[in-house]
Amino acid sequence: MQIETAEGAYHYQTMRRAIEVIDARADAPLTLEELASEMHMSPAHFQRVFSAWAGVSPKRFQQYLTLGHAKALLNERFTLLDTAASAGLSGTGRLHDLFLRWEAMSPGEYARGGEGLAIRYGYGDSPFGEVLVLATDRGICGLAFTAETGRAAAMADMRARWPNANYVEGADIPAMAEALFRGVGDARLHLIGGPFQIKVWEALMQIPSGHVTTYSEIATRIGSPKAVRAVGTAVGRNPVSWLIPCHRALRKSGGLGGYHWGLPVKRAMLAWESSRVEAG
């Protein structure tokens, strides 16, 4: 499955506003005309933008953007990670047709905070707004969404993870970002984290697109059933959001939990993936 990203930032801002409007009118679903009017767009223009991003009708998509959608996902598309692992999920199960290959930095490299490591960075487009991509010679090491935080905060967050690395702007990054969000081919990840964090991130990679699991299920999967809070912290420290799908981890109650790059982005991701599952 391929997606166009040339207008991704604009589409995401439209969807972000749609979330706010739908939340404000949660007691009564809006018609296409009403929703378009609330967003100061013509019905035809809104329909075009909406369909390009969501792939399903505005009426159906409103169900994915409601606050109750997370609970519905837990009831209908909850993933037991032991089952997912035994099924050998890869490629389409993780992220459309994108096959993820990854390696972790050595403990020594991690402890040195990236000292001696050259990290290229740049900005690209995505269905969820502008994205900051960072990469070493061995693969992508950072992926951050700037729509809620802004560029400066996103870059500061990434730099703080590897404070001793050498950062240089990479001319190849925009094309790399486009390839990632088209979801075709291979993606090499160079993960920088502690052993516990790596275990959590590996578990996250077992959750199929359009499905969810819980923090407690992840804790059980990695052999630390009582470490739910520590799992939540490790999920939040995932350096390559979306590629390692931390947005698919929810609270057992059906609450969204947190999201490092803003809950509107998490809700948009879950809704977008649900619509893709429905559209086939």
Short mmCIF file of N, CA and C in Angstrom, two decimals, residues 1-5 8 11 15 48-57 60-61 64 69 73 77 92 95-97 126-128 181-182 208-211 242 248 268-280:
data_model
loop_
_atom_site.label_atom_id
_atom_site.label_comp_id
_atom_site.label_asym_id
_atom_site.label_seq_id
_atom_site.Cartn_x
_atom_site.Cartn_y
_atom_site.Cartn_z
N MET A 1 0.85 -1.20 0.00
CA MET A 1 0.00 0.00 0.00
C MET A 1 0.88 1.24 0.00
N GLN A 2 0.56 2.20 -0.86
CA GLN A 2 1.32 3.43 -0.92
C GLN A 2 0.43 4.59 -0.52
N ILE A 3 1.04 5.60 0.04
CA ILE A 3 0.31 6.81 0.40
C ILE A 3 1.07 8.01 -0.11
N GLU A 4 0.33 9.01 -0.53
CA GLU A 4 0.98 10.23 -0.99
C GLU A 4 1.20 11.15 0.19
N THR A 5 2.37 11.81 0.23
CA THR A 5 2.69 12.65 1.37
C THR A 5 2.97 14.09 0.98
N GLY A 8 0.90 16.08 3.09
CA GLY A 8 0.63 15.44 4.36
C GLY A 8 0.48 16.40 5.52
N HIS A 11 -2.87 18.07 5.24
CA HIS A 11 -3.92 17.11 5.55
C HIS A 11 -3.99 16.86 7.06
N MET A 15 -7.05 17.32 9.69
CA MET A 15 -7.56 16.27 10.57
C MET A 15 -7.49 16.67 12.03
N ARG A 48 -12.47 16.20 -0.62
CA ARG A 48 -11.25 15.82 -1.35
C ARG A 48 -10.08 15.62 -0.40
N VAL A 49 -9.87 16.57 0.49
CA VAL A 49 -8.77 16.48 1.45
C VAL A 49 -8.97 15.29 2.37
N PHE A 50 -10.19 15.15 2.84
CA PHE A 50 -10.52 14.08 3.78
C PHE A 50 -10.28 12.71 3.16
N SER A 51 -10.78 12.53 1.95
CA SER A 51 -10.65 11.24 1.28
C SER A 51 -9.20 10.91 0.96
N ALA A 52 -8.42 11.92 0.58
CA ALA A 52 -7.01 11.70 0.29
C ALA A 52 -6.26 11.21 1.52
N TRP A 53 -6.67 11.69 2.68
CA TRP A 53 -5.98 11.31 3.92
C TRP A 53 -6.55 10.04 4.52
N ALA A 54 -7.88 9.96 4.62
CA ALA A 54 -8.52 8.89 5.39
C ALA A 54 -8.87 7.66 4.56
N GLY A 55 -9.32 7.86 3.33
CA GLY A 55 -9.69 6.72 2.51
C GLY A 55 -11.07 6.16 2.78
N VAL A 56 -11.80 6.75 3.73
CA VAL A 56 -13.17 6.34 4.02
C VAL A 56 -14.02 7.60 4.16
N SER A 57 -15.33 7.41 4.26
CA SER A 57 -16.23 8.55 4.33
C SER A 57 -16.06 9.32 5.63
N ARG A 60 -18.08 7.68 8.50
CA ARG A 60 -17.44 6.52 9.10
C ARG A 60 -16.21 6.93 9.90
N PHE A 61 -15.46 7.86 9.39
CA PHE A 61 -14.21 8.23 10.04
C PHE A 61 -14.45 8.91 11.38
N TYR A 64 -13.82 6.76 14.21
CA TYR A 64 -12.42 6.49 14.54
C TYR A 64 -11.78 7.64 15.34
N HIS A 69 -12.98 5.41 20.65
CA HIS A 69 -12.41 4.50 19.66
C HIS A 69 -11.34 3.59 20.26
N LEU A 73 -11.15 -0.45 19.93
CA LEU A 73 -9.99 -1.17 19.42
C LEU A 73 -9.58 -2.29 20.37
N ARG A 77 -9.74 -5.37 18.26
CA ARG A 77 -8.44 -5.59 17.61
C ARG A 77 -7.30 -5.63 18.61
N THR A 92 3.88 -6.55 6.21
CA THR A 92 2.53 -6.00 6.23
C THR A 92 1.95 -5.97 7.62
N LEU A 95 4.06 -2.68 9.26
CA LEU A 95 3.89 -1.35 8.67
C LEU A 95 3.72 -1.47 7.16
N HIS A 96 2.49 -1.83 6.76
CA HIS A 96 2.20 -1.95 5.34
C HIS A 96 3.22 -2.88 4.68
N ASP A 97 3.91 -2.44 3.66
CA ASP A 97 4.86 -3.30 2.96
C ASP A 97 6.31 -2.96 3.33
N SER A 126 4.73 13.87 6.18
CA SER A 126 4.10 12.62 6.56
C SER A 126 2.60 12.82 6.66
N PRO A 127 1.82 11.75 6.74
CA PRO A 127 0.37 11.92 6.92
C PRO A 127 0.00 12.56 8.25
N PHE A 128 0.97 12.68 9.16
CA PHE A 128 0.71 13.21 10.50
C PHE A 128 1.47 14.50 10.75
N PHE A 181 7.27 6.82 4.45
CA PHE A 181 5.83 6.95 4.56
C PHE A 181 5.09 6.45 3.33
N ARG A 182 5.83 6.07 2.30
CA ARG A 182 5.21 5.33 1.21
C ARG A 182 5.08 3.86 1.57
N PRO A 208 0.36 -5.49 14.90
CA PRO A 208 0.02 -5.21 13.50
C PRO A 208 -0.63 -3.84 13.34
N SER A 209 -0.51 -3.27 12.17
CA SER A 209 -1.17 -2.01 11.87
C SER A 209 -2.68 -2.16 12.02
N GLY A 210 -3.31 -1.18 12.65
CA GLY A 210 -4.76 -1.21 12.86
C GLY A 210 -5.16 -1.96 14.11
N HIS A 211 -4.19 -2.48 14.86
CA HIS A 211 -4.46 -3.20 16.09
C HIS A 211 -3.76 -2.49 17.26
N TRP A 242 6.23 5.75 15.31
CA TRP A 242 5.48 5.24 14.15
C TRP A 242 6.16 4.03 13.53
N ARG A 248 0.34 2.40 19.33
CA ARG A 248 -0.58 1.26 19.43
C ARG A 248 -0.64 0.68 20.84
N ALA A 268 -4.82 10.60 15.70
CA ALA A 268 -4.85 10.62 14.24
C ALA A 268 -4.21 9.36 13.67
N MET A 269 -3.12 8.90 14.27
CA MET A 269 -2.46 7.69 13.79
C MET A 269 -3.37 6.47 13.93
N LEU A 270 -4.00 6.32 15.09
CA LEU A 270 -4.88 5.18 15.31
C LEU A 270 -6.08 5.22 14.36
N ALA A 271 -6.63 6.41 14.16
CA ALA A 271 -7.76 6.55 13.26
C ALA A 271 -7.35 6.27 11.82
N TRP A 272 -6.21 6.79 11.41
CA TRP A 272 -5.72 6.58 10.04
C TRP A 272 -5.50 5.10 9.77
N GLU A 273 -4.87 4.40 10.72
CA GLU A 273 -4.62 2.97 10.53
C GLU A 273 -5.92 2.17 10.50
N SER A 274 -6.88 2.54 11.34
CA SER A 274 -8.18 1.85 11.34
C SER A 274 -8.87 2.01 10.00
N SER A 275 -8.81 3.22 9.45
CA SER A 275 -9.45 3.43 8.16
C SER A 275 -8.78 2.62 7.06
N ARG A 276 -7.45 2.45 7.15
CA ARG A 276 -6.72 1.66 6.16
C ARG A 276 -7.11 0.19 6.25
N VAL A 277 -7.33 -0.30 7.45
CA VAL A 277 -7.76 -1.70 7.62
C VAL A 277 -9.14 -1.89 6.98
N GLU A 278 -10.03 -0.94 7.21
CA GLU A 278 -11.37 -1.04 6.64
C GLU A 278 -11.34 -0.95 5.13
N ALA A 279 -10.50 -0.04 4.61
CA ALA A 279 -10.45 0.15 3.16
C ALA A 279 -9.79 -1.02 2.44
N GLY A 280 -9.07 -1.84 3.20
CA GLY A 280 -8.42 -3.01 2.62
C GLY A 280 -7.17 -2.69 1.87
#
